[in-house]
mmCIF file with all atom_site columns, C-alpha atoms in Angstrom:
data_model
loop_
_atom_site.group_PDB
_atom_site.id
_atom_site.type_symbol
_atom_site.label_atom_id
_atom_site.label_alt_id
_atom_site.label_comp_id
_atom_site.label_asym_id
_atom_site.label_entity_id
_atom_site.label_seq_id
_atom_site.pdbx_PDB_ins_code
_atom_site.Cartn_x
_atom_site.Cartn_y
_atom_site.Cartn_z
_atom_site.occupancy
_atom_site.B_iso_or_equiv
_atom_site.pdbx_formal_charge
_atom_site.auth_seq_id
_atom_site.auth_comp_id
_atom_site.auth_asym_id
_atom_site.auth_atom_id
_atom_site.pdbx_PDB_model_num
ATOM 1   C CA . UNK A 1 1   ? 59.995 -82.853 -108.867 1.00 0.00 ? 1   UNK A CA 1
ATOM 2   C CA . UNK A 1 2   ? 58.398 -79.728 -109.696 1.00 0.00 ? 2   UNK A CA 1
ATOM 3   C CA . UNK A 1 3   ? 56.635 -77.411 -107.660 1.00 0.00 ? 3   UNK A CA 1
ATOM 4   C CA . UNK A 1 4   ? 53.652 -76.025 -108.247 1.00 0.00 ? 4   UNK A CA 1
ATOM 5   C CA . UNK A 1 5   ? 52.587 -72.056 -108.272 1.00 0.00 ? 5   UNK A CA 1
ATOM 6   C CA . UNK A 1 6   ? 50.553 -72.825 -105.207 1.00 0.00 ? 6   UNK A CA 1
ATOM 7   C CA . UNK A 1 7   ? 53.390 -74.462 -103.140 1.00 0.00 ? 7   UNK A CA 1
ATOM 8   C CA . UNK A 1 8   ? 55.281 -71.439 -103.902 1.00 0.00 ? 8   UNK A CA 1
ATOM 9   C CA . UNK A 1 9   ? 53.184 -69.100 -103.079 1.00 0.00 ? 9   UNK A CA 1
ATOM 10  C CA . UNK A 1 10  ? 52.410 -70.804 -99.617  1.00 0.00 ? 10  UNK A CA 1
ATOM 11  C CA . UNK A 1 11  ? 55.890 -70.863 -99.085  1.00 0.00 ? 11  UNK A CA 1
ATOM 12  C CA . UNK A 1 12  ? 57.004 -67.387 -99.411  1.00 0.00 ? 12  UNK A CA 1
ATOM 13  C CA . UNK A 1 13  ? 54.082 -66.357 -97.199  1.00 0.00 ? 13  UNK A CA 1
ATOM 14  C CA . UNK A 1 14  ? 55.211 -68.957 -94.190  1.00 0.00 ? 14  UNK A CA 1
ATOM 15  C CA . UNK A 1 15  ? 58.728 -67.533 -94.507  1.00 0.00 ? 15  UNK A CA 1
ATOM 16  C CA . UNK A 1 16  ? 56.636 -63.646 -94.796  1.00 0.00 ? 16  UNK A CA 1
ATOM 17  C CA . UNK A 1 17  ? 54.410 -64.410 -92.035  1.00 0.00 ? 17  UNK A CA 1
ATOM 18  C CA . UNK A 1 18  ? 57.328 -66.329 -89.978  1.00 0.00 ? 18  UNK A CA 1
ATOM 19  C CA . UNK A 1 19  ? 59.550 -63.148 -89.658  1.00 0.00 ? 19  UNK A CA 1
ATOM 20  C CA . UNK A 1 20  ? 56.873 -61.044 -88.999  1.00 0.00 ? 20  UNK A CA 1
ATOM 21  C CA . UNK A 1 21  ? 56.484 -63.323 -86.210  1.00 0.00 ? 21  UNK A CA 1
ATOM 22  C CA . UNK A 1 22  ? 59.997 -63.260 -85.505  1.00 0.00 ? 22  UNK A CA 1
ATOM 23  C CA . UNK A 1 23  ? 60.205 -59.881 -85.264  1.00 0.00 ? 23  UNK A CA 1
ATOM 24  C CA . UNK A 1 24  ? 57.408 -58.812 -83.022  1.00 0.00 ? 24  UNK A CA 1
ATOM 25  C CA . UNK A 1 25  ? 58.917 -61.148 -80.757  1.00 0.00 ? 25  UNK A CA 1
ATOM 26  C CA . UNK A 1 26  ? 62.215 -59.407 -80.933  1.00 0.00 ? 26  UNK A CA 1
ATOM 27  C CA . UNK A 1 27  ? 60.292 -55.692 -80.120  1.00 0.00 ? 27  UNK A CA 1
ATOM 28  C CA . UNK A 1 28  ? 58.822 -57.376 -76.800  1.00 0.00 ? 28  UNK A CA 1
ATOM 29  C CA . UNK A 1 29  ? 62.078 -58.756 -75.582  1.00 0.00 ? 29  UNK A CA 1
ATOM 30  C CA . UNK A 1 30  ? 63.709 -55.385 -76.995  1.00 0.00 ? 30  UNK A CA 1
ATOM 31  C CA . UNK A 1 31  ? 61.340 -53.235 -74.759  1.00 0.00 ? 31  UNK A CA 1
ATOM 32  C CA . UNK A 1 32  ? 61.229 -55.418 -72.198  1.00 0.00 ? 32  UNK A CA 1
ATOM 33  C CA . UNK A 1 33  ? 64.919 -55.185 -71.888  1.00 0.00 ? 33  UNK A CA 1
ATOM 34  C CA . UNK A 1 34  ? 64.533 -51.116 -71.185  1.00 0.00 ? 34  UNK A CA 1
ATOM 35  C CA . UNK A 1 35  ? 61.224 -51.375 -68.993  1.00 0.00 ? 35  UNK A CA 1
ATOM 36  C CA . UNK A 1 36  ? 63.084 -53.772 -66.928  1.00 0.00 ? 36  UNK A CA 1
ATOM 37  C CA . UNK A 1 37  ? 66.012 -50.912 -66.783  1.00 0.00 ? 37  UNK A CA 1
ATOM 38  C CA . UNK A 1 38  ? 64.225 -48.157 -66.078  1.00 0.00 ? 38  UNK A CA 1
ATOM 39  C CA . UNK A 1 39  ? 66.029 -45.169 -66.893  1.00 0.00 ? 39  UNK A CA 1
ATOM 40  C CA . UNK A 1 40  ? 65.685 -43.006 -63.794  1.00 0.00 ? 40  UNK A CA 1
ATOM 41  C CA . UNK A 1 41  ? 68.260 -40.095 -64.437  1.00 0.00 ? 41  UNK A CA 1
ATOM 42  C CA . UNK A 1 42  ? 65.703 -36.226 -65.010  1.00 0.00 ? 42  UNK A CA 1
ATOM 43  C CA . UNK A 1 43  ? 66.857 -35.700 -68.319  1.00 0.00 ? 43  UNK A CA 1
ATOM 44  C CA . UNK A 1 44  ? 65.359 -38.543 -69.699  1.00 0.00 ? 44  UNK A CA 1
ATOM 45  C CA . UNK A 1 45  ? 61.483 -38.083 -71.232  1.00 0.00 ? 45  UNK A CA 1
ATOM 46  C CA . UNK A 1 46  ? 60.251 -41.274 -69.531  1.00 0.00 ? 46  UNK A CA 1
ATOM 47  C CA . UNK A 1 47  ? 58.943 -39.134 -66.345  1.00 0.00 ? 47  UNK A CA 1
ATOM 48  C CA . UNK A 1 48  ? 57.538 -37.063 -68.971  1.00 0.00 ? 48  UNK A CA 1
ATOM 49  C CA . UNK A 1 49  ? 55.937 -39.973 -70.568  1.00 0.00 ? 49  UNK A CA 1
ATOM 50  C CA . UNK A 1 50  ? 54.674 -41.576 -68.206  1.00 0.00 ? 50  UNK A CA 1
ATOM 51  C CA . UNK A 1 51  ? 53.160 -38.317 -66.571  1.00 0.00 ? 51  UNK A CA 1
ATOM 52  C CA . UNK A 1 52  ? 50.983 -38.236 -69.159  1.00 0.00 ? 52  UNK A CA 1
ATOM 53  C CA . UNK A 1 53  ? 49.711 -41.939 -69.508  1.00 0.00 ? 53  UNK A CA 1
ATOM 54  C CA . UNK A 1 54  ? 49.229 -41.895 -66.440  1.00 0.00 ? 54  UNK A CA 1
ATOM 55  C CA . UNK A 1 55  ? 46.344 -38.547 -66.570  1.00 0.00 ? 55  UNK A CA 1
ATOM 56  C CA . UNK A 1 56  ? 44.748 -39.900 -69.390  1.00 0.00 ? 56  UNK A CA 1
ATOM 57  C CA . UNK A 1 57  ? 44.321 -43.301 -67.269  1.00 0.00 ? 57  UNK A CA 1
ATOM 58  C CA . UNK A 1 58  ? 42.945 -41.325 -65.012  1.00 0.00 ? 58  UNK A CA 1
ATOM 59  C CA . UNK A 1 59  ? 40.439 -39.518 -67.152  1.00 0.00 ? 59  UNK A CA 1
ATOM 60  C CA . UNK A 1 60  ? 41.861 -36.115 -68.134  1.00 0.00 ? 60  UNK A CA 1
ATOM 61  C CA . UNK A 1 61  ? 41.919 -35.178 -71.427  1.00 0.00 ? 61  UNK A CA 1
ATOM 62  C CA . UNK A 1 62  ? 45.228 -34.247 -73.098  1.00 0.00 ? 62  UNK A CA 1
ATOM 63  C CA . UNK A 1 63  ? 45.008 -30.409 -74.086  1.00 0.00 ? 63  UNK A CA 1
ATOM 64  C CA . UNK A 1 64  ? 42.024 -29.434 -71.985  1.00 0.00 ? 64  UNK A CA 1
ATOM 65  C CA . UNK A 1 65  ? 43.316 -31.009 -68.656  1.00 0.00 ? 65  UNK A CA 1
ATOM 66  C CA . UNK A 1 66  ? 46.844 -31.104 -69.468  1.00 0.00 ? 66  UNK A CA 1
ATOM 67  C CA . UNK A 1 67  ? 49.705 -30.690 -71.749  1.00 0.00 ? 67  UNK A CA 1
ATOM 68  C CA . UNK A 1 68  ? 51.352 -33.647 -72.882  1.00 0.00 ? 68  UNK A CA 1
ATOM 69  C CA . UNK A 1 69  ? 55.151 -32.742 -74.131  1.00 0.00 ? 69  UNK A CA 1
ATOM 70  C CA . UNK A 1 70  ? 54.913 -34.840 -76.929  1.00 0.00 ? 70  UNK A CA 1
ATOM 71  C CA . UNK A 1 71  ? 51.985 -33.879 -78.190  1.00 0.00 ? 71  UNK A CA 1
ATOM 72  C CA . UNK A 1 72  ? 48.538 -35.217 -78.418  1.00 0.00 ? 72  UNK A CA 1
ATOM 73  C CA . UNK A 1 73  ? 48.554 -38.477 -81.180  1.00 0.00 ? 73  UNK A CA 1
ATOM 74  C CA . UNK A 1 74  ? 51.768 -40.215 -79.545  1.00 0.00 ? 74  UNK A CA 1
ATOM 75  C CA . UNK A 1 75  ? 50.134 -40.537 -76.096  1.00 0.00 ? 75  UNK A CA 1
ATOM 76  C CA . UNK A 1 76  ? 46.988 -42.105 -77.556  1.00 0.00 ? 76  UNK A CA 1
ATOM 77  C CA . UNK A 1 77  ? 49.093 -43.973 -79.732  1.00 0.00 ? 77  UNK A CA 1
ATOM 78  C CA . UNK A 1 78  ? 51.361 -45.142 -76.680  1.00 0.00 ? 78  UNK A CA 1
ATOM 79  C CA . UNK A 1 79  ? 47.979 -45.891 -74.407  1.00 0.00 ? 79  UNK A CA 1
ATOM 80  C CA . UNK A 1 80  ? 46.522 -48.952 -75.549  1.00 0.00 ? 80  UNK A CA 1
ATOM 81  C CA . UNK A 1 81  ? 49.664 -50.870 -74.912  1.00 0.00 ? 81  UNK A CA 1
ATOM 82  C CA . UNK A 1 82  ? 50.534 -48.707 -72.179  1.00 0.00 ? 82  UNK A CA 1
ATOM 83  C CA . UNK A 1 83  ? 47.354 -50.279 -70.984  1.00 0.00 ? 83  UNK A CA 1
ATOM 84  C CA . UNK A 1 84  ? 47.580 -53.587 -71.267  1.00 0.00 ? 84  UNK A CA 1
ATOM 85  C CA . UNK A 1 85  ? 50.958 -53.867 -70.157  1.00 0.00 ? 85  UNK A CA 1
ATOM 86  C CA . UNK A 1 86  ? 50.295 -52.939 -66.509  1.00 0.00 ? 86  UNK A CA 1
ATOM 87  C CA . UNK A 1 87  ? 49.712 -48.938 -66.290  1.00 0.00 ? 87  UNK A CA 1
ATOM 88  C CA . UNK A 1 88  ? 52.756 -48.015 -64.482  1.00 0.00 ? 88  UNK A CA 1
ATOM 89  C CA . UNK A 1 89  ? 55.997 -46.787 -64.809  1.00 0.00 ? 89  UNK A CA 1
ATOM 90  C CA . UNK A 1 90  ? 57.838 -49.715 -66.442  1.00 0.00 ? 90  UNK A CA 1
ATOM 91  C CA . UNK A 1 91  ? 54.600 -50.478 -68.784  1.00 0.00 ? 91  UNK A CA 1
ATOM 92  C CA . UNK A 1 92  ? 55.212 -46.645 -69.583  1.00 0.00 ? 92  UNK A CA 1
ATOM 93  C CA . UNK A 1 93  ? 58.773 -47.326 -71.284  1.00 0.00 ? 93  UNK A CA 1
ATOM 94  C CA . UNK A 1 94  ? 58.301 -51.132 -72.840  1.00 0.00 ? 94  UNK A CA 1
ATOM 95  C CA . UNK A 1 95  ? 54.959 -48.949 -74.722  1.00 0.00 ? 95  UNK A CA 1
ATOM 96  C CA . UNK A 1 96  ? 57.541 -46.061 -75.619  1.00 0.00 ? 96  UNK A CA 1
ATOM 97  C CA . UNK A 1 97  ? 60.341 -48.770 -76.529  1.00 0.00 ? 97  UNK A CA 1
ATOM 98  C CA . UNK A 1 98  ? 57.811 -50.736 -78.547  1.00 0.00 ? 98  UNK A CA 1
ATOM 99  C CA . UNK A 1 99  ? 55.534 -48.162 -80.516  1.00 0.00 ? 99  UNK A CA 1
ATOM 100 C CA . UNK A 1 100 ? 59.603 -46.400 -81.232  1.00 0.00 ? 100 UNK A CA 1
ATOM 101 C CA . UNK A 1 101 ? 60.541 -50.143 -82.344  1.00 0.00 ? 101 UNK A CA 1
ATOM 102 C CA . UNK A 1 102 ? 57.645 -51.230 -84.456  1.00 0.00 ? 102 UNK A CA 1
ATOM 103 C CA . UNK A 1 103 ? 57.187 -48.055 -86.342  1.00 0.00 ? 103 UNK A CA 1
ATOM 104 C CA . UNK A 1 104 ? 60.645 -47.557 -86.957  1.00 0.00 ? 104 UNK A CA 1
ATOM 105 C CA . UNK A 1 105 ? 62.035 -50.716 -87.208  1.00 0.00 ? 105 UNK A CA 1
ATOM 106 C CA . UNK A 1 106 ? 59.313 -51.875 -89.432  1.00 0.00 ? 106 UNK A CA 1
ATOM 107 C CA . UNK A 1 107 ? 60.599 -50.242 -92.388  1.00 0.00 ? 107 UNK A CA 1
ATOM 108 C CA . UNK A 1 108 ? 63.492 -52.328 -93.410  1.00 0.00 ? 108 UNK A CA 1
ATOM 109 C CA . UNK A 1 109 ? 61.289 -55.855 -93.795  1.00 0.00 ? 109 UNK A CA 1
ATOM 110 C CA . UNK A 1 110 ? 58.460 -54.180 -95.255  1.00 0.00 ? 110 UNK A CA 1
ATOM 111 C CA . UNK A 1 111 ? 60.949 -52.121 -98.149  1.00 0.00 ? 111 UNK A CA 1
ATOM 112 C CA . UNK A 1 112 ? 63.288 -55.182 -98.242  1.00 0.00 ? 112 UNK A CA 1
ATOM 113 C CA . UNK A 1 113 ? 60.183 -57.184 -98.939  1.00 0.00 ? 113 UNK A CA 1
ATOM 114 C CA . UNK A 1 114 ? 59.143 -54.558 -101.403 1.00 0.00 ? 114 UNK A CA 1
ATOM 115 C CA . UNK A 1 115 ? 62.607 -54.206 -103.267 1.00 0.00 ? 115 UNK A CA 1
ATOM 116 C CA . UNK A 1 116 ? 63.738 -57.883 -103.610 1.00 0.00 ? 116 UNK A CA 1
ATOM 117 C CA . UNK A 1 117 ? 60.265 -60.020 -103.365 1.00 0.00 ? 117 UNK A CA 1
ATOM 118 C CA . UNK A 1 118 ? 60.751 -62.705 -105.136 1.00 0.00 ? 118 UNK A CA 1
ATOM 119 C CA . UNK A 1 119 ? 58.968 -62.727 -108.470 1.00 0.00 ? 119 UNK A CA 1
ATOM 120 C CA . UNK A 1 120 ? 55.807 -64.608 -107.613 1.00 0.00 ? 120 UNK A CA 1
#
């Protein structure tokens, strides 16, 4: 039996769109894993972190009301899961665990798919 272009095609995209799946699941349980283990000790940023969410939650602005240690695009980057995750402490790390995951985690599928896509 031979398969067609199309049933190809529609098959490399399942697998494509299956580990993408795969893999955002593994970032939640990943950051869930570290929000659930909050790491309390002062030399750690996610006081820091969370200091900040936390003001912009409440309506300050970052570099007119405050000055966010990280700078100003990675705590508006961090807020809308921040957010929806709860707006507290823990939500504070599993935002920081998962932004830190996604973006740099992200790089080996998407340059593996690059490099060694099949040729379709």
């Amino acid at each position: 039996m031979k398969i067609s272009f199309g049933m190809k095609r529609i098959f490399y995209l399942g697998i494509r769109l299956s580990t993408i799946a795969l893999f955002i699941v593994f970032l939640v349980f990943q950051s869930l894993d570290l929000a659930i283990n909050v790491p309390t000790f002062h030399l750690d940023g996610a006081f820091q972190t969370a200091s900040g969410l936390f003001r912009l939650d409440a309506g300050q602005l970052p570099g007119r009301n405050f000055f966010p240690y990280l700078g100003i695009g990675p705590l508006f980057l961090l807020y809308p899961i921040f957010k929806l995750s709860g707006s507290c402490l823990t939500s504070s790390v599993f935002s920081a665990k998962f932004i830190t995951l996604l973006f740099g985690g992200y790089q080996f599928p998407f340059y593996g798919n690059w490099f060694f896509a099949p040729g379709i």
